[in-house]
Coordinates of C-alpha atoms in Angstrom, one line a residue:
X1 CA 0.0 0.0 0.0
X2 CA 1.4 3.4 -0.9
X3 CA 1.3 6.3 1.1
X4 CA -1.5 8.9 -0.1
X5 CA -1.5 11.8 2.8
X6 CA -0.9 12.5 6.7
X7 CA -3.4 14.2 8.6
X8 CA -3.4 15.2 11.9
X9 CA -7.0 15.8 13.9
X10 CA -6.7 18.9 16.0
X11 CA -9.3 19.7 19.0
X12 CA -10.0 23.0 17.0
X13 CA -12.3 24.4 14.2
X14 CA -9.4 26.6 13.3
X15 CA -6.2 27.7 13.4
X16 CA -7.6 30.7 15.1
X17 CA -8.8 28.9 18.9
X18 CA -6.4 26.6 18.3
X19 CA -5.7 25.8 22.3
X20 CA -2.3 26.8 23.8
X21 CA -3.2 26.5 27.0
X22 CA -2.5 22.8 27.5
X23 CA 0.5 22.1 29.7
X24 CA 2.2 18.9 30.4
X25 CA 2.0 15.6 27.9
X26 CA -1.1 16.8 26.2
X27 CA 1.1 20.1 25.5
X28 CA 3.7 17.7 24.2
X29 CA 1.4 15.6 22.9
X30 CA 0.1 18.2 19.9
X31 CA 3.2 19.4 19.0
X32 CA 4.3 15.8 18.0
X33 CA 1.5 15.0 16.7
X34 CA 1.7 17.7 14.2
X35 CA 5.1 17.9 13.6
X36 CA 5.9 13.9 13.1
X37 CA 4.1 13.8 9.9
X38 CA 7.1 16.8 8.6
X39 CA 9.5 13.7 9.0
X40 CA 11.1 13.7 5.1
X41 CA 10.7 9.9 4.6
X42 CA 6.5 10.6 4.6
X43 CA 7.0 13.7 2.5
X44 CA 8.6 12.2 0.0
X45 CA 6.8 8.8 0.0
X46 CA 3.2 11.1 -0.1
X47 CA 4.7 13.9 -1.8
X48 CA 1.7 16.1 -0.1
X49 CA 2.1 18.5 2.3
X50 CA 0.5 16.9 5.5
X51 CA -2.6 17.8 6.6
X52 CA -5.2 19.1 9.7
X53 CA -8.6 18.4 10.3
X54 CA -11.1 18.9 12.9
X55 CA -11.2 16.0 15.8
X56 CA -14.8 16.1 16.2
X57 CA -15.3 15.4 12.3
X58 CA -12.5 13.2 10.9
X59 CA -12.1 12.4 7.4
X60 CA -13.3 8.7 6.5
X61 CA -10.7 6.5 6.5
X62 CA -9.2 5.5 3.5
X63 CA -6.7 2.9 2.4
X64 CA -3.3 5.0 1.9
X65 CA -4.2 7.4 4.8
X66 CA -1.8 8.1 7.7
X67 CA -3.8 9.7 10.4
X68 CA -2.3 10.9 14.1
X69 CA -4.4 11.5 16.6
X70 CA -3.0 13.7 19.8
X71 CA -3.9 12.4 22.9
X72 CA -6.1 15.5 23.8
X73 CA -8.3 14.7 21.5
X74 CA -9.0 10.6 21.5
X75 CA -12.4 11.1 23.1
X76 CA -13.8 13.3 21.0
X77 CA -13.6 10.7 17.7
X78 CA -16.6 8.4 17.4
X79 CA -16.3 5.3 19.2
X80 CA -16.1 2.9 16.3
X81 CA -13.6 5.1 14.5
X82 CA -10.4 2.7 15.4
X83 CA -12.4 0.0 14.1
X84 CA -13.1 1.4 10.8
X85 CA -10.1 2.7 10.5
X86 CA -8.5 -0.4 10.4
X87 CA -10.8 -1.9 8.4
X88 CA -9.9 0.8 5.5
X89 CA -6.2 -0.5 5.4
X90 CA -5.5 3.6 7.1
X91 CA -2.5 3.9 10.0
X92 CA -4.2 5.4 13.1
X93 CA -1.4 6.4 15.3
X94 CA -2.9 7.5 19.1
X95 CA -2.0 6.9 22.3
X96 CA 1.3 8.3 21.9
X97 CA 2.6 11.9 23.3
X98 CA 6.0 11.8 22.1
X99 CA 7.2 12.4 18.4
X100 CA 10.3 10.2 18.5
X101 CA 7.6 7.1 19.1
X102 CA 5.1 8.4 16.5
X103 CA 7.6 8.8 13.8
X104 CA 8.8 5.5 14.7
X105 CA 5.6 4.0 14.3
X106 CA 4.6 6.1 11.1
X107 CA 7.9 5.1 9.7
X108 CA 7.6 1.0 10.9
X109 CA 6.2 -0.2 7.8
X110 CA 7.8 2.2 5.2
X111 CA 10.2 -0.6 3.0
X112 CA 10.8 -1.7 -0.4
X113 CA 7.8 -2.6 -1.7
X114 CA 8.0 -6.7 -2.8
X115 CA 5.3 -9.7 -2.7
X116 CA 7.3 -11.1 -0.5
X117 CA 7.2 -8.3 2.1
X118 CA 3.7 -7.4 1.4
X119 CA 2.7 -11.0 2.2
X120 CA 4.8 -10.7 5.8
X121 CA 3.8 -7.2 6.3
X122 CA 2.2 -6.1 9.6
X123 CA -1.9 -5.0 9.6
X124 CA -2.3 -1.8 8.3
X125 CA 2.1 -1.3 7.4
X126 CA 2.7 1.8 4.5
X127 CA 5.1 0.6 2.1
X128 CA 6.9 3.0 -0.9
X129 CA 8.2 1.5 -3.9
X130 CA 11.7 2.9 -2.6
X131 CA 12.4 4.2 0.9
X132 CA 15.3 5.9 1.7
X133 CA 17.5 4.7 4.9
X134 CA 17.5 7.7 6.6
X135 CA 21.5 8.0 8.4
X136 CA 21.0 11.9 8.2
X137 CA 19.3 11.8 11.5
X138 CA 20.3 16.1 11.4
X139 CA 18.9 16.9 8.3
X140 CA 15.6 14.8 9.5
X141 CA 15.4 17.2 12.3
X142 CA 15.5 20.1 10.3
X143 CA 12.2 19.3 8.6
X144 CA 10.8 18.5 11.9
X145 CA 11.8 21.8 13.1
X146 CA 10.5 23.7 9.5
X147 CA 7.3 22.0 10.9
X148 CA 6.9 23.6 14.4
X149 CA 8.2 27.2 13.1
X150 CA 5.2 26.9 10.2
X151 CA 3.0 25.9 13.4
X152 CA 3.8 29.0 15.3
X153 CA 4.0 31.6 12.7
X154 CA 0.7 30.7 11.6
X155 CA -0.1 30.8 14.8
X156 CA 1.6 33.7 15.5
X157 CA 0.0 35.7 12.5
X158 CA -3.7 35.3 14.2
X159 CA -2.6 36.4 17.3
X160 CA -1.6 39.5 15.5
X161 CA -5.1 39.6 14.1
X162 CA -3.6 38.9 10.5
X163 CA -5.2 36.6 8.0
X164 CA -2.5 34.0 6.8
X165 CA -0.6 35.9 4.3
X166 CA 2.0 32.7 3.9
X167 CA 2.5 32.3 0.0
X168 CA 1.6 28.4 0.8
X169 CA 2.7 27.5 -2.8
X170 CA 6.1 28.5 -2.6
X171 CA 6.7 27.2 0.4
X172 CA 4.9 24.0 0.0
X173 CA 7.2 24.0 -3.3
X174 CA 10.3 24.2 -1.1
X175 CA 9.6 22.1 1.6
X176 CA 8.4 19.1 -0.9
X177 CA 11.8 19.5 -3.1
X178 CA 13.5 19.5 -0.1
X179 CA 12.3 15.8 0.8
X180 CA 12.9 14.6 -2.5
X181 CA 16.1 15.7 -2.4
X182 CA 16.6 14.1 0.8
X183 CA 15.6 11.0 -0.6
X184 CA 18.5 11.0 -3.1
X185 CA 20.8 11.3 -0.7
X186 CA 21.2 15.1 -1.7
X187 CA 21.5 17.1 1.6
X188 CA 23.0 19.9 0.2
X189 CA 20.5 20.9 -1.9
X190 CA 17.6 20.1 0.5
X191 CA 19.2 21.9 2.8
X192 CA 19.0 24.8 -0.2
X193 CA 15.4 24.2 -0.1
X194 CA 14.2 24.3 3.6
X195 CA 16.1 28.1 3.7
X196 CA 13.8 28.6 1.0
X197 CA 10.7 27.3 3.0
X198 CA 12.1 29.5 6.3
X199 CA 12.6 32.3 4.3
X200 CA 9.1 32.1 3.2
X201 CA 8.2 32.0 6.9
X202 CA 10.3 35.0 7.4
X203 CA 8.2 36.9 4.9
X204 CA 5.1 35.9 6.3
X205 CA 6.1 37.1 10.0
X206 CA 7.4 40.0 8.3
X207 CA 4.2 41.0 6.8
X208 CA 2.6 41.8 10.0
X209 CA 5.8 42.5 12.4
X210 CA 8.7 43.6 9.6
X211 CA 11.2 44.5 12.7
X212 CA 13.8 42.3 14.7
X213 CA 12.6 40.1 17.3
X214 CA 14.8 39.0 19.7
X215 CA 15.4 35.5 21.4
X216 CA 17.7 34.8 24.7
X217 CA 18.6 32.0 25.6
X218 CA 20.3 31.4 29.4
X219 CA 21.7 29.0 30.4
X220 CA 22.1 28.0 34.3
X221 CA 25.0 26.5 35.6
X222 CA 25.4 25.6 38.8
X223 CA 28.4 22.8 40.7
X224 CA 26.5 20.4 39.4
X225 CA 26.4 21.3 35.8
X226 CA 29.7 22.0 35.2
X227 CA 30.9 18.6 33.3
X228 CA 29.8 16.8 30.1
X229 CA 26.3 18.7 30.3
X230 CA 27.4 21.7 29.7
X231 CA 30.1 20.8 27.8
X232 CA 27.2 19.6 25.1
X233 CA 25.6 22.6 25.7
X234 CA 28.3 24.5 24.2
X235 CA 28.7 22.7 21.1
X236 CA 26.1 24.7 19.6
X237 CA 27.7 27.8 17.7
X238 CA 24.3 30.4 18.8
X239 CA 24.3 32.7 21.7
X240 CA 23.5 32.0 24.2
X241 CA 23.9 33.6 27.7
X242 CA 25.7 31.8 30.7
X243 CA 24.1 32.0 34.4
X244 CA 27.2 31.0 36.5
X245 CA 28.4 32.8 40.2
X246 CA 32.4 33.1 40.3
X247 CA 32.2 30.1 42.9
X248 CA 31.6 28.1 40.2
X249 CA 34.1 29.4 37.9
X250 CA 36.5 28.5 40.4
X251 CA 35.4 24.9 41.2
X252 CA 35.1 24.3 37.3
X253 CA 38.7 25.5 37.2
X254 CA 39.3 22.7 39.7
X255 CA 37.3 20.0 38.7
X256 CA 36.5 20.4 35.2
X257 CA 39.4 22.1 33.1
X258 CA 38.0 21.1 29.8
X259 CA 34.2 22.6 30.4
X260 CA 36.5 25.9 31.3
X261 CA 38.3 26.2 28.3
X262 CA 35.0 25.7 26.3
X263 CA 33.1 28.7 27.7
X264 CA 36.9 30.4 27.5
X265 CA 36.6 29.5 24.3
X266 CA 33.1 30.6 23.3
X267 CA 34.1 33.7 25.3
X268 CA 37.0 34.6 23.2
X269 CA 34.0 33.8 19.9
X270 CA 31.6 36.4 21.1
X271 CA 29.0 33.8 20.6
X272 CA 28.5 33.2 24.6
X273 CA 27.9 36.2 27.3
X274 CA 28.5 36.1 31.0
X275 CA 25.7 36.6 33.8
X276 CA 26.6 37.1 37.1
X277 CA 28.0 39.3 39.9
X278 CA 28.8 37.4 43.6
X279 CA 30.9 35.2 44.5
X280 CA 27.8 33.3 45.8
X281 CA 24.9 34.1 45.9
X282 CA 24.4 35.4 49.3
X283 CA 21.3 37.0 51.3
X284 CA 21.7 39.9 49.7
X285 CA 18.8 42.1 51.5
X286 CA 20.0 40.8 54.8
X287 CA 23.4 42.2 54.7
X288 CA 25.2 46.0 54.8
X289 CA 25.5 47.5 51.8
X290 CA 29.7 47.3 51.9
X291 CA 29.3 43.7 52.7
X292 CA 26.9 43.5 49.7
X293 CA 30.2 45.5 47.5
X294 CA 32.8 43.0 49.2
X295 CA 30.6 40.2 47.6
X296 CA 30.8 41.6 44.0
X297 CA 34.7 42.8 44.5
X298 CA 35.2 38.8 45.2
X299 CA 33.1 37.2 42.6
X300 CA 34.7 39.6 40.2
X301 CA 38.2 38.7 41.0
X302 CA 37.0 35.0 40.3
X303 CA 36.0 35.9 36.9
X304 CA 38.8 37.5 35.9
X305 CA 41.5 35.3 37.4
X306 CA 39.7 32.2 35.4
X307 CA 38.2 33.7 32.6
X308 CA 40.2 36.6 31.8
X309 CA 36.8 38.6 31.9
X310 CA 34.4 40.0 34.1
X311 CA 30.7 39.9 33.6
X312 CA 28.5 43.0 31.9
X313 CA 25.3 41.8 33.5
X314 CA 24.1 40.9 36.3
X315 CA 22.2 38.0 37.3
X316 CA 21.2 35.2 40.0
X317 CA 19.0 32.4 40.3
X318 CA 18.5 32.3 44.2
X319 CA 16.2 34.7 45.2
X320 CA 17.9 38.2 46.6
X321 CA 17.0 41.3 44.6
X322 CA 16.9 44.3 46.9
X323 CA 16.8 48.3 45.9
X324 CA 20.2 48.5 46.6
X325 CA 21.6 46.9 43.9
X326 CA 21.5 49.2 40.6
X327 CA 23.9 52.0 42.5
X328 CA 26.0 49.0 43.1
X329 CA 26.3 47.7 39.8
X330 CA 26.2 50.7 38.4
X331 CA 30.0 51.5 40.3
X332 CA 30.9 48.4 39.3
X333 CA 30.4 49.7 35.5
X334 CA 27.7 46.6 34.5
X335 CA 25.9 47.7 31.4
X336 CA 22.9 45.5 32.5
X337 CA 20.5 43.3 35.1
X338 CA 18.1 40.8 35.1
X339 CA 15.5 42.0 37.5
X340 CA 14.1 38.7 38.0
X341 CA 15.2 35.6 39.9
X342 CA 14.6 32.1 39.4
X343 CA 14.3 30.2 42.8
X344 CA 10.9 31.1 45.4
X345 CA 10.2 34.2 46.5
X346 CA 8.5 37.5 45.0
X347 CA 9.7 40.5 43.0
X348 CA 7.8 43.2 41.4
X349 CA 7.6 43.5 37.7
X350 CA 8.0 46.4 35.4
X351 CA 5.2 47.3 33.1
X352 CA 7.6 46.7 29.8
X353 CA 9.9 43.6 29.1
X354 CA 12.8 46.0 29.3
X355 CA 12.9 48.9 31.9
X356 CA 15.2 51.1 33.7
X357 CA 15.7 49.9 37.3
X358 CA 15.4 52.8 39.3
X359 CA 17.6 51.3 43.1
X360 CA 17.3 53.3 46.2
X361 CA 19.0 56.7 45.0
X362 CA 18.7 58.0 41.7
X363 CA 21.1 55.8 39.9
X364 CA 19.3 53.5 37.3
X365 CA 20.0 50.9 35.0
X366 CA 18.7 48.8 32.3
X367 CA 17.2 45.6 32.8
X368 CA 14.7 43.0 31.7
X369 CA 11.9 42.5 33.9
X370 CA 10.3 39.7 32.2
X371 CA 10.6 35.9 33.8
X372 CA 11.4 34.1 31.3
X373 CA 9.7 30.4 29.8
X374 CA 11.1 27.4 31.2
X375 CA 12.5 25.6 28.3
X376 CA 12.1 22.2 29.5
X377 CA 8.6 22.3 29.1
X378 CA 7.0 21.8 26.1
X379 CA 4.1 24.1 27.0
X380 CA 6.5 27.2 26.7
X381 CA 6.8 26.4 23.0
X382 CA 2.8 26.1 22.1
X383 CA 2.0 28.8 24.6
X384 CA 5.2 30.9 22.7
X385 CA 2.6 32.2 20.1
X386 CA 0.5 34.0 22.3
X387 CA 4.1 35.7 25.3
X388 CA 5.2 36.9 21.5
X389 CA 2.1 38.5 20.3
X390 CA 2.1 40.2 23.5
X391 CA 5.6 41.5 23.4
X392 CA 4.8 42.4 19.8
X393 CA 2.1 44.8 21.3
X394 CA 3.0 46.5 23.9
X395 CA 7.2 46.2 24.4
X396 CA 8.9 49.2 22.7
X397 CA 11.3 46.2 21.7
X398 CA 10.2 42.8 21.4
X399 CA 12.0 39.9 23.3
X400 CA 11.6 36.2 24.4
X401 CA 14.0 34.6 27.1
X402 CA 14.0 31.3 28.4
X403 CA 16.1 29.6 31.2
X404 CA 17.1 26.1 31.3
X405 CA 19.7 23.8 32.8
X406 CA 22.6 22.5 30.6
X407 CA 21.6 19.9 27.8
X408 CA 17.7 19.8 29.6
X409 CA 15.8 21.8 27.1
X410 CA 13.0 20.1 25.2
X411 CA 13.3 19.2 21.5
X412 CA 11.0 21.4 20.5
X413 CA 12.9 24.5 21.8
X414 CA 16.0 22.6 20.4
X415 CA 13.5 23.1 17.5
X416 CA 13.6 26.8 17.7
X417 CA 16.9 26.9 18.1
X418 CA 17.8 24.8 14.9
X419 CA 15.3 26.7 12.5
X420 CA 17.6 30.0 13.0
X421 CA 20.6 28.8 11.1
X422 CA 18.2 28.6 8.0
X423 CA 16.3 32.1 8.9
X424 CA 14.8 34.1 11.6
X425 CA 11.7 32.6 11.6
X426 CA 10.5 33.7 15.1
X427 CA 13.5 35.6 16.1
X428 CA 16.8 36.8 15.6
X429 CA 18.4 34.7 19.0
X430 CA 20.7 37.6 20.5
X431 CA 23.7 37.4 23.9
X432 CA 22.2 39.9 26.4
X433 CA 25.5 41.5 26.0
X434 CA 25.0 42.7 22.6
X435 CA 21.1 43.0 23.3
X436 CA 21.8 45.4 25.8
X437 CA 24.0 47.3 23.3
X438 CA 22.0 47.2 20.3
X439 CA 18.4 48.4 21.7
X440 CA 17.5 52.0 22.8
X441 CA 17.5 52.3 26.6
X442 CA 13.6 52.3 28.2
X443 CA 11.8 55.8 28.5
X444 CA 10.8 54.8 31.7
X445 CA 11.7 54.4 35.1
X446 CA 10.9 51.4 37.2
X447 CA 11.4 51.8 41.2
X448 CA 10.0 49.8 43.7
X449 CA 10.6 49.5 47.5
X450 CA 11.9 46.9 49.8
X451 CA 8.8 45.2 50.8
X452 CA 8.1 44.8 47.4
X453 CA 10.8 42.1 46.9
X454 CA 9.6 38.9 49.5
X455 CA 12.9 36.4 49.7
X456 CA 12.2 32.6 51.1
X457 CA 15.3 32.6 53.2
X458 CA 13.6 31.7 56.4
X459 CA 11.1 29.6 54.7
X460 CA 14.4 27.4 53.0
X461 CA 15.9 27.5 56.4
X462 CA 13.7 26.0 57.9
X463 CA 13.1 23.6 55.9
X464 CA 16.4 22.7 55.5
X465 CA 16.3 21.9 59.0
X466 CA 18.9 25.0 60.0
X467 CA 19.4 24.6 63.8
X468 CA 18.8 28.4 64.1
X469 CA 17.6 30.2 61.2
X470 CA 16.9 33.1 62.9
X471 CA 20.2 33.8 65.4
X472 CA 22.7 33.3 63.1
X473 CA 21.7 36.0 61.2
X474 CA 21.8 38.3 64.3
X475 CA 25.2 36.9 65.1
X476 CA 26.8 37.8 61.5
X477 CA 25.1 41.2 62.3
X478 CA 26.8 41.8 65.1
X479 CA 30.3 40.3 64.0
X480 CA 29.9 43.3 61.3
X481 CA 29.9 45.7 63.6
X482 CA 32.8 45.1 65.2
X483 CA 34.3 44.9 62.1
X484 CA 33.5 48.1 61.7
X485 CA 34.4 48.9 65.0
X486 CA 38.0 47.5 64.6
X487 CA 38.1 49.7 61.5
X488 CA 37.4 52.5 63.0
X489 CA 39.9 52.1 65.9
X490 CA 42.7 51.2 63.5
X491 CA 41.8 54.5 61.3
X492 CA 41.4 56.5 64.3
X493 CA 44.9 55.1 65.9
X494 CA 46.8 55.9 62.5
X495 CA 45.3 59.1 62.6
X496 CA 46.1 60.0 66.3
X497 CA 49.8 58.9 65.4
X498 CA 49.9 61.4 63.0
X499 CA 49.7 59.5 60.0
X500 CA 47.3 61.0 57.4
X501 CA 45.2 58.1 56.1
X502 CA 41.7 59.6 55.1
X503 CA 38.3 61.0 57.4
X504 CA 37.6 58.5 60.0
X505 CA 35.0 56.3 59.9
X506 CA 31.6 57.0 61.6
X507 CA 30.7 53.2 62.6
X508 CA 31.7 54.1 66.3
X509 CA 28.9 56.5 67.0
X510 CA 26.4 53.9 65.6
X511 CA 27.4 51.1 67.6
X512 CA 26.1 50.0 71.0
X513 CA 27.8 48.8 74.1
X514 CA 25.8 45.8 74.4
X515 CA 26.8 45.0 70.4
X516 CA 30.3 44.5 71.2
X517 CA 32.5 42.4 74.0
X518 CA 33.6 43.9 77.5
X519 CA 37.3 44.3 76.1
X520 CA 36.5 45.6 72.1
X521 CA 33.9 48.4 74.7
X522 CA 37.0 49.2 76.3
X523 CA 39.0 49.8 73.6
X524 CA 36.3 51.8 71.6
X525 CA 36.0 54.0 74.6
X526 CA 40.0 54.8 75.0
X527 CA 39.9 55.6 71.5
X528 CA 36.5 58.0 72.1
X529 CA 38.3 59.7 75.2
X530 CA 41.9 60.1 72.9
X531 CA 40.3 61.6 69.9
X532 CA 38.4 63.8 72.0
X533 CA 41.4 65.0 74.1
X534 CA 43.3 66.0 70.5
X535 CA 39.9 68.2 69.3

């Protein structure tokens, strides 16, 4: 039996409430579903373009037919519609939520065509008079790939409240000459011919949004990332932006000298930006402000010692933002900030995917305010229609991040990512270094205060089963102070020796007897009663 056409039933009567709001396998589960049937083996065996309809009125089954059904919709078919299906020599696929399995099945009983193998073949196998053995496991990727970007920017396009304005015979063109070549074993040239299909894309998008998008990708690397993960991670030649506190730089000069000379490596390329600031990433809101500036002096001496570079912007996953942070990363020159964390806790958000953070004087810098989509999840890829549209609307300049752990994305954001080197389909994907440097700064100010940032420290604390979640911090409170105590004594001793070393420091007036031992009160007050005696 030779393959006639694909369809895919969809719980929609168009593309227009087609439903991005599933989450989860069903999420994963429709992307699969449509995208399995772009596999180049059925293109080229059909030589049709596959094909939608609606779940609650699927075509009659037909001998040649190759239907998928996504798991979200199996209960709306008729009840006897398995039956019949099989009964018309058709493949129904269902019950499946992942694509590797439903191209696997789709492609089981594609073979050589012979009495002999027809006789053996399985119920209801699809058999070509030639199939291809398809090595190129890459260049079958790509068309899977072409598939999800023609999802979304149809998609896309309605959310924009345009009619499809894709010229579907060019593209169909490309994309079907791109399979045939594929099936001669010419991946050059059907490679030629799916940058012809994305270009079409492009055009589309451009009808109705002819400006850049932008894409960022971030990457988080923590002690335990630090190995073969990320090393995979960095194979890819596209930006991408690396999460990593110079505490890790340091252990991955330790442990793993080969992940460090690839991100050197990438460094030295341009094609990877840095995104930090600590050392580690303390309790920020919970300590002074020059304890908050030691922090960043160390974590930048990190960088540079192991990297030969310091980071431009700043960013952390553990909950910690505080108002005090843009004058401080402001004097340390960053150009940039991610005013959003990724662990528990809350933070305001700025009206605008890219704002000027407005800290606790009037020093202000620019930052994205936007969380960005988990790239794990499937769901972030079918919902990705509706977070672009919107930044499409109202952002001054349009951008998508998303945040995932090394080598853990899904394959349909590898998708995304593997349709740019043929055009940019979606989005041009961009490092936040030269994102930063290539968009206008925001009109307008963001502040907010401290209450409105909530951190979980006590909450993780305890839960953690810390002994005393709540003493030690007055305990490294009041080792600070006599820090600063100490300080002062040794400034004012130098300066009642006669040695000129700067104004001295204020922290004695501010600190309380009952702060500080009997013997560092004693000193404190001898150097009180000498300074005063010199005045």
């Amino acid at each position: 039996m030779t393959l006639t056409e694909s369809i895919v039933l969809l719980p929609c009567h168009s593309l227009e409430d087609f439903p991005t709001y599933h989450v989860g396998d069903d999420a994963e589960g429709l992307l699969a579903a449509w995208s399995a049937l772009w596999h180049p083996a059925l293109l080229s065996a059909s030589l049709k373009m596959p094909a939608w309809r609606r779940a609650d009125d699927p075509p009659t089954p037909q001998s040649g037919m190759l239907i998928v059904v996504p798991t979200v919709v199996r209960h709306e078919l008729p009840s006897d519609y398995t039956d019949r299906a099989l009964a018309s020599g058709a493949v129904l696929i269902e019950g499946l939520h992942r694509r590797r399995d439903i191209v696997e099945r789709a492609l089981a009983g594609i073979e050589p065509s012979t009495s002999e193998q027809a006789a053996g073949a399985a119920p209801g196998g699809l058999q070509v008079e030639s199939a291809p053995q398809w090595d190129d496991v890459d260049l079958a990727a790509d068309f899977l790939a072409v598939g999800v970007a023609h999802l979304l920017t149809e998609l896309l396009t309605r959310r924009m409240r345009y009619m499809s304005n894709l010229d579907e015979t060019a593209f169909n063109d490309a994309v079907l000459a791109a399979a045939t070549a594929a099936k001669n074993g010419d991946a050059d040239h059907a490679r030629d011919h799916l940058r012809r299909a994305c270009e079409v894309l492009y055009e589309a998008r451009a009808h109705f949004y002819p400006v850049d998008s932008y894409l960022i990708d971030l990457t988080l690397v923590a002690t335990t990332t630090i190995g073969a993960s990320l090393r995979r991670e960095l194979a890819s030649d596209l930006p991408t932006n690396l999460l990593v506190a110079g505490q890790v730089i340091e252990e991955m000069a330790t442990r793993e000298p080969e992940s460090l000379a690839m991100v050197q490596k990438r460094l030295a390329e341009q094609t990877v930006a840095l995104i930090g600031g600590e050392y580690c990433e303390a309790e920020l809101p919970l300590l002074p402000l020059e304890t908050i500036r030691q922090e960043f002096a160390r974590g930048r001496q990190a960088y540079q010692k192991y990297l030969g570079v310091v980071p431009d912007i700043f960013g952390r996953r553990r909950a910690g933002l505080t108002p005090a942070l843009p004058q401080i990363l402001r004097g340390f020159e960053y150009r940039g900030a991610l005013h959003f964390t990724l662990d528990d806790g809350r933070f305001p958000q700025p009206d605008r995917s890219k704002a000027l953070w407005e800290g606790l004087s009037a020093t202000a810098i620019d930052a994205i305010g936007r969380p960005p989509l988990d790239a794990g999840e499937p769901a972030s890829i079918l919902t990705l229609t509706e977070k672009l549209g919107e930044s499409m609307d109202y952002d001054f300049v349009s951008m998508i991040s998303f945040a995932h752990w090394p080598a853990l994305a899904s394959e349909y954001y590898g998708d995304l990512r593997r349709i740019s080197k043929y055009a940019a389909v979606l989005g041009r994907w961009i490092s936040l270094e030269e994102f930063f440097t290539s968009t206008d700064s925001a009109g307008a100010f963001s502040k907010f205060s401290a209450d409105q940032y909530r951190a979980p420290f006590l909450k993780q604390a305890v839960a953690n089963g810390d002994p005393d979640p709540l003493s030690r911090h007055v305990r490294r409170r009041a080792d600070e102070y006599r820090r600063y105590a100490c300080s002062a004594i040794d400034c004012w001793s130098a300066l009642l020796a006669g040695v000129d070393r700067g104004s001295p420091v204020d922290a004695l007036a501010n600190v309380s007897s009952a702060e500080m031992s009997d013997d560092l009160t004693r000193q404190v007050e001898t150097a009180k009663q000498a300074l005063a005696a010199t005045l």
